[in-house]
mmCIF file of C-alpha atoms in Angstrom:
data_model
loop_
_atom_site.group_PDB
_atom_site.id
_atom_site.type_symbol
_atom_site.label_atom_id
_atom_site.label_comp_id
_atom_site.label_asym_id
_atom_site.label_seq_id
_atom_site.Cartn_x
_atom_site.Cartn_y
_atom_site.Cartn_z
ATOM 1 C CA MET A 226 5.944 -4.459 -23.328
ATOM 2 C CA GLU A 227 5.042 -1.688 -25.763
ATOM 3 C CA ALA A 228 2.358 0.879 -25.004
ATOM 4 C CA THR A 229 -1.200 -0.275 -25.659
ATOM 5 C CA MET A 230 -2.351 0.159 -29.255
ATOM 6 C CA LEU A 231 -6.128 -0.507 -29.101
ATOM 7 C CA ARG A 232 -7.105 2.908 -27.823
ATOM 8 C CA PRO A 233 -10.852 3.597 -27.554
ATOM 9 C CA ARG A 234 -12.211 6.756 -29.136
ATOM 10 C CA SER A 235 -12.917 9.746 -26.927
ATOM 11 C CA LEU A 236 -16.495 9.987 -25.706
ATOM 12 C CA THR A 237 -18.746 12.735 -27.051
ATOM 13 C CA ALA A 238 -21.919 14.322 -25.693
ATOM 14 C CA GLY A 239 -24.717 11.775 -25.408
ATOM 15 C CA ASP A 240 -22.447 8.721 -25.350
ATOM 16 C CA THR A 241 -23.397 6.021 -22.856
ATOM 17 C CA VAL A 242 -21.383 4.851 -19.848
ATOM 18 C CA ALA A 243 -22.265 1.636 -17.975
ATOM 19 C CA ILE A 244 -22.025 1.365 -14.190
ATOM 20 C CA VAL A 245 -21.331 -2.208 -13.065
ATOM 21 C CA SER A 246 -20.322 -4.058 -9.888
ATOM 22 C CA PRO A 247 -17.807 -6.748 -10.898
ATOM 23 C CA ALA A 248 -16.591 -7.207 -7.320
ATOM 24 C CA SER A 249 -18.366 -6.258 -4.069
ATOM 25 C CA TRP A 250 -21.698 -4.474 -3.768
ATOM 26 C CA PRO A 251 -21.786 -0.703 -3.256
ATOM 27 C CA GLU A 252 -23.961 1.211 -0.852
ATOM 28 C CA GLN A 253 -27.354 1.746 -2.477
ATOM 29 C CA SER A 254 -26.778 5.434 -3.191
ATOM 30 C CA VAL A 255 -23.451 4.984 -4.988
ATOM 31 C CA PRO A 256 -24.562 3.935 -8.504
ATOM 32 C CA ASP A 257 -27.083 6.784 -8.648
ATOM 33 C CA TRP A 258 -24.395 9.230 -7.512
ATOM 34 C CA ILE A 259 -22.031 8.005 -10.240
ATOM 35 C CA ALA A 260 -24.823 8.285 -12.796
ATOM 36 C CA ARG A 261 -25.542 11.887 -11.809
ATOM 37 C CA GLN A 262 -21.854 12.763 -12.048
ATOM 38 C CA VAL A 263 -21.536 11.198 -15.492
ATOM 39 C CA GLU A 264 -24.699 12.889 -16.735
ATOM 40 C CA ALA A 265 -23.403 16.247 -15.497
ATOM 41 C CA TRP A 266 -20.594 15.719 -18.021
ATOM 42 C CA GLY A 267 -23.137 15.489 -20.850
ATOM 43 C CA LEU A 268 -22.983 11.711 -21.045
ATOM 44 C CA ARG A 269 -25.706 9.123 -20.547
ATOM 45 C CA ALA A 270 -25.446 6.585 -17.714
ATOM 46 C CA VAL A 271 -26.986 3.135 -17.442
ATOM 47 C CA ILE A 272 -26.820 1.039 -14.271
ATOM 48 C CA ALA A 273 -26.346 -2.671 -14.926
ATOM 49 C CA PRO A 274 -29.156 -4.944 -13.653
ATOM 50 C CA HIS A 275 -27.129 -6.692 -10.939
ATOM 51 C CA THR A 276 -25.183 -3.681 -9.656
ATOM 52 C CA LEU A 277 -26.883 -3.733 -6.228
ATOM 53 C CA ASP A 278 -27.246 -7.511 -5.863
ATOM 54 C CA ARG A 279 -25.877 -8.989 -2.632
ATOM 55 C CA ARG A 280 -24.397 -12.434 -2.117
ATOM 56 C CA GLY A 281 -22.229 -12.244 0.972
ATOM 57 C CA TYR A 282 -19.581 -9.630 0.154
ATOM 58 C CA LEU A 283 -20.141 -10.118 -3.600
ATOM 59 C CA ALA A 284 -22.482 -8.131 -5.835
ATOM 60 C CA GLY A 285 -24.470 -11.218 -6.711
ATOM 61 C CA SER A 286 -23.346 -14.436 -8.371
ATOM 62 C CA ASP A 287 -20.245 -14.759 -10.515
ATOM 63 C CA VAL A 288 -22.489 -15.524 -13.508
ATOM 64 C CA ASP A 289 -24.539 -12.356 -13.053
ATOM 65 C CA ARG A 290 -21.545 -10.087 -12.421
ATOM 66 C CA ALA A 291 -19.764 -11.436 -15.484
ATOM 67 C CA ALA A 292 -22.942 -11.053 -17.539
ATOM 68 C CA ASP A 293 -23.293 -7.386 -16.572
ATOM 69 C CA LEU A 294 -19.671 -6.712 -17.513
ATOM 70 C CA ASN A 295 -19.849 -8.627 -20.795
ATOM 71 C CA ASP A 296 -23.150 -7.019 -21.770
ATOM 72 C CA ALA A 297 -21.444 -3.633 -21.373
ATOM 73 C CA ILE A 298 -18.445 -4.776 -23.415
ATOM 74 C CA ARG A 299 -20.613 -6.172 -26.201
ATOM 75 C CA ASP A 300 -23.051 -3.270 -26.435
ATOM 76 C CA PRO A 301 -21.848 -0.865 -29.164
ATOM 77 C CA GLU A 302 -23.823 1.970 -27.549
ATOM 78 C CA ILE A 303 -21.757 1.743 -24.347
ATOM 79 C CA ARG A 304 -18.444 3.555 -24.696
ATOM 80 C CA ALA A 305 -16.936 3.156 -21.194
ATOM 81 C CA VAL A 306 -17.449 1.048 -18.078
ATOM 82 C CA ILE A 307 -17.230 2.335 -14.487
ATOM 83 C CA ALA A 308 -16.883 -0.061 -11.562
ATOM 84 C CA SER A 309 -19.120 1.051 -8.701
ATOM 85 C CA VAL A 310 -16.670 -0.142 -6.032
ATOM 86 C CA GLY A 311 -13.779 -2.545 -5.459
ATOM 87 C CA GLY A 312 -13.803 -4.860 -2.463
ATOM 88 C CA CYS A 313 -13.559 -8.524 -3.465
ATOM 89 C CA GLY A 314 -14.647 -10.675 -6.367
ATOM 90 C CA SER A 315 -13.126 -9.343 -9.596
ATOM 91 C CA PHE A 316 -10.707 -12.258 -9.775
ATOM 92 C CA ARG A 317 -13.558 -14.756 -9.812
ATOM 93 C CA ILE A 318 -14.836 -13.520 -13.190
ATOM 94 C CA VAL A 319 -11.476 -13.007 -14.932
ATOM 95 C CA PRO A 320 -11.822 -16.177 -17.084
ATOM 96 C CA ASP A 321 -15.315 -15.137 -18.169
ATOM 97 C CA VAL A 322 -14.493 -11.745 -19.688
ATOM 98 C CA ASP A 323 -15.285 -11.625 -23.416
ATOM 99 C CA VAL A 324 -11.807 -10.571 -24.522
ATOM 100 C CA ASP A 325 -12.604 -11.002 -28.229
ATOM 101 C CA ALA A 326 -15.483 -8.520 -27.933
ATOM 102 C CA LEU A 327 -13.250 -6.115 -26.003
ATOM 103 C CA ARG A 328 -10.589 -6.210 -28.712
ATOM 104 C CA ALA A 329 -13.214 -5.752 -31.414
ATOM 105 C CA ASP A 330 -14.713 -2.706 -29.677
ATOM 106 C CA PRO A 331 -12.225 -1.256 -27.167
ATOM 107 C CA LYS A 332 -13.687 0.725 -24.275
ATOM 108 C CA LEU A 333 -12.174 2.108 -21.088
ATOM 109 C CA LEU A 334 -12.692 0.503 -17.686
ATOM 110 C CA VAL A 335 -12.570 2.823 -14.642
ATOM 111 C CA GLY A 336 -11.737 1.409 -11.206
ATOM 112 C CA TYR A 337 -8.947 0.532 -8.799
ATOM 113 C CA SER A 338 -8.088 -1.685 -5.816
ATOM 114 C CA ASP A 339 -9.752 -5.101 -6.459
ATOM 115 C CA ILE A 340 -10.541 -3.985 -10.035
ATOM 116 C CA THR A 341 -6.797 -4.430 -10.682
ATOM 117 C CA ALA A 342 -7.598 -8.049 -11.620
ATOM 118 C CA LEU A 343 -9.690 -6.777 -14.526
ATOM 119 C CA HIS A 344 -7.112 -4.149 -15.459
ATOM 120 C CA GLN A 345 -4.744 -7.049 -16.173
ATOM 121 C CA VAL A 346 -7.319 -8.616 -18.516
ATOM 122 C CA TRP A 347 -7.699 -5.319 -20.388
ATOM 123 C CA ASN A 348 -3.918 -4.949 -20.482
ATOM 124 C CA ALA A 349 -3.422 -8.448 -21.891
ATOM 125 C CA ALA A 350 -6.033 -7.611 -24.542
ATOM 126 C CA GLY A 351 -4.102 -4.466 -25.477
ATOM 127 C CA VAL A 352 -6.779 -2.033 -24.271
ATOM 128 C CA PRO A 353 -5.992 0.792 -21.806
ATOM 129 C CA THR A 354 -7.859 1.355 -18.549
ATOM 130 C CA LEU A 355 -8.214 4.127 -15.982
ATOM 131 C CA HIS A 356 -6.828 3.354 -12.547
ATOM 132 C CA GLY A 357 -8.865 5.459 -10.135
ATOM 133 C CA ALA A 358 -12.373 6.747 -9.474
ATOM 134 C CA ILE A 359 -14.623 9.629 -10.472
ATOM 135 C CA ALA A 360 -14.928 10.988 -6.918
ATOM 136 C CA GLY A 361 -12.727 13.512 -5.146
ATOM 137 C CA ALA A 362 -10.982 16.739 -6.060
ATOM 138 C CA HIS A 363 -9.700 15.353 -9.372
ATOM 139 C CA ALA A 364 -13.041 14.077 -10.706
ATOM 140 C CA ASP A 365 -13.013 16.516 -13.607
ATOM 141 C CA HIS A 366 -9.744 15.010 -14.770
ATOM 142 C CA VAL A 367 -11.594 11.714 -15.298
ATOM 143 C CA ARG A 368 -14.037 13.590 -17.525
ATOM 144 C CA ARG A 369 -11.117 14.900 -19.561
ATOM 145 C CA LEU A 370 -9.594 11.416 -19.838
ATOM 146 C CA LEU A 371 -12.902 10.077 -21.144
ATOM 147 C CA THR A 372 -13.843 12.930 -23.473
ATOM 148 C CA GLU A 373 -10.592 14.617 -24.532
ATOM 149 C CA ASP A 374 -7.182 13.612 -25.823
ATOM 150 C CA ALA A 375 -5.718 14.505 -22.416
ATOM 151 C CA ASP A 376 -2.400 13.615 -20.828
ATOM 152 C CA THR A 377 -2.015 13.155 -17.065
ATOM 153 C CA VAL A 378 0.652 14.852 -14.976
ATOM 154 C CA VAL A 379 1.076 13.676 -11.387
ATOM 155 C CA ASP A 380 3.437 15.523 -9.051
ATOM 156 C CA ALA A 381 4.896 13.751 -6.041
ATOM 157 C CA ASP A 382 4.424 14.982 -2.489
ATOM 158 C CA ARG A 383 7.921 14.953 -1.065
ATOM 159 C CA GLY A 384 6.477 14.933 2.453
ATOM 160 C CA ALA A 385 4.495 11.715 1.984
ATOM 161 C CA LEU A 386 5.704 8.516 3.631
ATOM 162 C CA SER A 387 6.326 6.758 0.325
ATOM 163 C CA ALA A 388 8.555 9.633 -0.840
ATOM 164 C CA GLY A 389 11.260 8.186 1.388
ATOM 165 C CA LEU A 390 11.618 5.311 -1.086
ATOM 166 C CA THR A 391 12.454 7.517 -4.076
ATOM 167 C CA ARG A 392 15.501 6.412 -6.099
ATOM 168 C CA THR A 393 16.979 8.784 -8.646
ATOM 169 C CA GLY A 394 16.698 8.362 -12.390
ATOM 170 C CA THR A 395 14.286 8.474 -15.308
ATOM 171 C CA ALA A 396 12.209 5.708 -16.863
ATOM 172 C CA GLU A 397 9.968 5.497 -19.915
ATOM 173 C CA GLY A 398 7.426 2.876 -20.882
ATOM 174 C CA PRO A 399 3.742 2.055 -20.540
ATOM 175 C CA LEU A 400 2.309 2.537 -17.060
ATOM 176 C CA LEU A 401 1.140 -0.862 -15.774
ATOM 177 C CA GLY A 402 0.100 -2.433 -12.501
ATOM 178 C CA GLY A 403 -2.242 -1.429 -9.699
ATOM 179 C CA ASN A 404 -2.984 -2.999 -6.341
ATOM 180 C CA LEU A 405 0.005 -5.009 -5.102
ATOM 181 C CA GLU A 406 -1.899 -7.974 -3.686
ATOM 182 C CA MET A 407 -4.065 -8.330 -6.794
ATOM 183 C CA LEU A 408 -0.994 -8.211 -9.034
ATOM 184 C CA ALA A 409 0.652 -11.008 -7.058
ATOM 185 C CA ARG A 410 -2.539 -13.087 -7.194
ATOM 186 C CA SER A 411 -2.597 -12.622 -10.984
ATOM 187 C CA VAL A 412 0.617 -14.588 -11.446
ATOM 188 C CA GLY A 413 -0.241 -17.768 -13.330
ATOM 189 C CA VAL A 414 -3.830 -16.641 -13.984
ATOM 190 C CA VAL A 415 -3.422 -13.847 -16.533
ATOM 191 C CA ASP A 416 -0.595 -12.901 -18.865
ATOM 192 C CA LEU A 417 1.210 -10.508 -16.530
ATOM 193 C CA ASP A 418 3.608 -8.858 -18.983
ATOM 194 C CA LEU A 419 5.281 -5.963 -17.142
ATOM 195 C CA ALA A 420 8.663 -5.988 -18.902
ATOM 196 C CA GLY A 421 9.653 -2.547 -20.161
ATOM 197 C CA GLY A 422 6.847 -0.896 -18.248
ATOM 198 C CA ILE A 423 6.664 1.511 -15.329
ATOM 199 C CA LEU A 424 5.094 -0.406 -12.457
ATOM 200 C CA LEU A 425 2.353 1.440 -10.606
ATOM 201 C CA LEU A 426 1.954 0.085 -7.077
ATOM 202 C CA GLU A 427 -0.793 0.958 -4.614
ATOM 203 C CA ILE A 428 -0.920 -0.761 -1.223
ATOM 204 C CA ASN A 429 -3.631 -0.471 1.395
ATOM 205 C CA ARG A 430 -3.282 -1.137 5.113
ATOM 206 C CA ALA A 431 -5.493 -4.260 4.897
ATOM 207 C CA ALA A 432 -2.230 -5.925 3.880
ATOM 208 C CA GLY A 433 0.182 -6.301 6.814
ATOM 209 C CA LEU A 434 3.927 -6.135 6.261
ATOM 210 C CA GLY A 435 4.157 -9.906 5.888
ATOM 211 C CA MET A 436 1.526 -9.867 3.140
ATOM 212 C CA VAL A 437 3.321 -6.997 1.384
ATOM 213 C CA ASP A 438 6.576 -8.936 1.573
ATOM 214 C CA ARG A 439 4.996 -12.150 0.257
ATOM 215 C CA ALA A 440 3.313 -10.354 -2.628
ATOM 216 C CA LEU A 441 6.503 -8.630 -3.766
ATOM 217 C CA THR A 442 8.496 -11.837 -3.329
ATOM 218 C CA GLN A 443 6.008 -13.733 -5.497
ATOM 219 C CA LEU A 444 6.150 -11.082 -8.212
ATOM 220 C CA ARG A 445 9.968 -11.054 -8.161
ATOM 221 C CA TYR A 446 10.550 -14.809 -7.975
ATOM 222 C CA SER A 447 7.935 -15.580 -10.636
ATOM 223 C CA GLY A 448 9.813 -13.313 -13.039
ATOM 224 C CA ALA A 449 6.860 -10.929 -13.362
ATOM 225 C CA LEU A 450 9.067 -7.963 -12.460
ATOM 226 C CA ASP A 451 11.929 -8.896 -14.777
ATOM 227 C CA GLY A 452 12.665 -5.939 -17.046
ATOM 228 C CA VAL A 453 10.487 -3.438 -15.192
ATOM 229 C CA ALA A 454 11.798 0.027 -16.082
ATOM 230 C CA GLY A 455 10.757 1.874 -12.922
ATOM 231 C CA VAL A 456 8.267 2.041 -10.064
ATOM 232 C CA ALA A 457 5.562 4.677 -9.543
ATOM 233 C CA LEU A 458 4.643 4.271 -5.880
ATOM 234 C CA GLY A 459 1.300 5.469 -4.577
ATOM 235 C CA SER A 460 0.372 6.448 -1.063
ATOM 236 C CA ILE A 461 1.317 4.195 1.867
ATOM 237 C CA ASP A 462 0.251 6.728 4.491
ATOM 238 C CA GLN A 463 -2.205 4.208 5.952
ATOM 239 C CA PHE A 464 0.891 2.518 7.404
ATOM 240 C CA VAL A 465 2.112 5.610 9.283
ATOM 241 C CA GLY A 466 3.223 4.532 12.770
ATOM 242 C CA TYR A 467 2.787 0.828 12.017
ATOM 243 C CA GLU A 468 5.701 -1.515 12.678
ATOM 244 C CA ASP A 469 6.192 -5.247 12.810
ATOM 245 C CA ARG A 470 9.125 -6.385 14.956
ATOM 246 C CA GLY A 471 11.151 -3.291 14.247
ATOM 247 C CA TRP A 472 10.378 -2.913 10.539
ATOM 248 C CA SER A 473 8.105 -0.366 8.898
ATOM 249 C CA ILE A 474 6.481 -0.485 5.472
ATOM 250 C CA VAL A 475 9.394 1.609 4.188
ATOM 251 C CA ASP A 476 11.884 -1.058 5.299
ATOM 252 C CA THR A 477 9.865 -3.837 3.651
ATOM 253 C CA LEU A 478 9.520 -2.015 0.346
ATOM 254 C CA ARG A 479 13.114 -0.762 0.268
ATOM 255 C CA ASP A 480 14.384 -4.336 0.592
ATOM 256 C CA HIS A 481 12.592 -5.307 -2.630
ATOM 257 C CA PHE A 482 13.140 -2.075 -4.542
ATOM 258 C CA ASP A 483 16.885 -2.280 -3.880
ATOM 259 C CA ALA A 484 16.847 -5.735 -5.462
ATOM 260 C CA LEU A 485 15.083 -4.363 -8.551
ATOM 261 C CA GLY A 486 17.642 -1.576 -8.960
ATOM 262 C CA VAL A 487 15.367 0.708 -10.995
ATOM 263 C CA PRO A 488 14.222 4.331 -10.546
ATOM 264 C CA VAL A 489 11.445 4.684 -7.964
ATOM 265 C CA LEU A 490 9.223 7.721 -7.473
ATOM 266 C CA GLY A 491 7.279 7.710 -4.221
ATOM 267 C CA GLY A 492 4.871 10.267 -2.821
ATOM 268 C CA LEU A 493 2.376 9.972 -5.695
ATOM 269 C CA PRO A 494 -1.319 10.567 -4.800
ATOM 270 C CA LEU A 495 -2.416 7.234 -6.254
ATOM 271 C CA GLY A 496 -4.377 4.441 -4.608
ATOM 272 C CA HIS A 497 -6.303 4.456 -1.343
ATOM 273 C CA VAL A 498 -6.262 8.193 -0.666
ATOM 274 C CA GLU A 499 -9.165 10.607 -0.398
ATOM 275 C CA ASP A 500 -8.228 12.726 -3.418
ATOM 276 C CA LEU A 501 -6.548 10.151 -5.599
ATOM 277 C CA VAL A 502 -5.474 11.083 -9.111
ATOM 278 C CA THR A 503 -6.837 8.790 -11.822
ATOM 279 C CA VAL A 504 -4.187 7.663 -14.303
ATOM 280 C CA PRO A 505 -4.358 5.634 -17.517
ATOM 281 C CA LEU A 506 -2.784 2.185 -17.562
ATOM 282 C CA GLY A 507 -1.340 0.770 -20.767
ATOM 283 C CA THR A 508 -0.298 4.061 -22.363
ATOM 284 C CA ALA A 509 3.158 5.608 -22.708
ATOM 285 C CA ALA A 510 4.511 7.251 -19.546
ATOM 286 C CA VAL A 511 7.608 9.054 -18.314
ATOM 287 C CA LEU A 512 8.805 8.712 -14.718
ATOM 288 C CA ASP A 513 11.007 11.744 -14.016
ATOM 289 C CA VAL A 514 12.242 11.058 -10.511
ATOM 290 C CA ASP A 515 14.602 14.029 -10.325
ATOM 291 C CA HIS A 516 11.700 16.433 -10.936
ATOM 292 C CA GLY A 517 9.214 14.377 -8.915
ATOM 293 C CA ARG A 518 6.771 13.914 -11.765
ATOM 294 C CA LEU A 519 4.894 11.118 -13.560
ATOM 295 C CA THR A 520 3.487 11.961 -16.997
ATOM 296 C CA VAL A 521 1.085 9.535 -18.688
ATOM 297 C CA GLY A 522 -0.221 9.723 -22.258
ATOM 298 C CA SER A 523 -3.866 9.885 -23.253
ATOM 299 C CA PRO A 524 -5.834 6.608 -23.230
ATOM 300 C CA SER A 525 -8.144 7.687 -26.044
ATOM 301 C CA GLY A 526 -7.605 7.679 -29.745
ATOM 302 C CA GLY A 527 -9.350 10.941 -30.534
#
């Protein structure tokens, strides 16, 4: 797959950002906190009507969550969309996303974890996204990704657990992917075109080793990983000390990565970590394993 071409324009002072809950509901204070952060950047924030709705673990009904997301996509005043939280539920509204409106007026989506399901919709539409959140030590980098023509440089921590899976080499291609389980669930539901791309993988401890193995097996056997140029592996430190009948997460992942036979860079601060780095998906990237660095091009078109 070639790098995404429908790049949104960079946001300028006074532009509006929508805060939505396409998956689970956030704690009541979260949308207001996001709004204050966005407004501190000189932008305007609007909180979608159903952001705090509660229906079990979902932020309201599928119809209402999809409506909030589509209203943000269709509104020409809104220039980016921030998911309040992940959790569960994004997959349920995948068929309802107004892809035609998104292509006609591209805008960035910010989120990770369960929001991976929506990242795949944006990717299939040819529009980049931001995999991450606006919290943590790297929050200002999200501002730069939204408002400037900024690249992203992520250096690996050679002491992290996932660094033990590093395989030498260099790869180039669009950065694609996200949460492992959500990617596997996307097979057969969205157009999961990863060929030629660098596969970003983030895995949280909610998935046991058997679930990790099944997800990677599904991606491999379905052909979704055919032609992948490399793997950018986020943190798996939640699995430190965890074993299942003699195997660790490193053993499970190595078994599949060996079968892929592509460069792998582990130790990247991506995914379920306190100070995660937000990275664009769908734009050109370079995975320089020998120097322990992932470089990703700007998601905005100036």
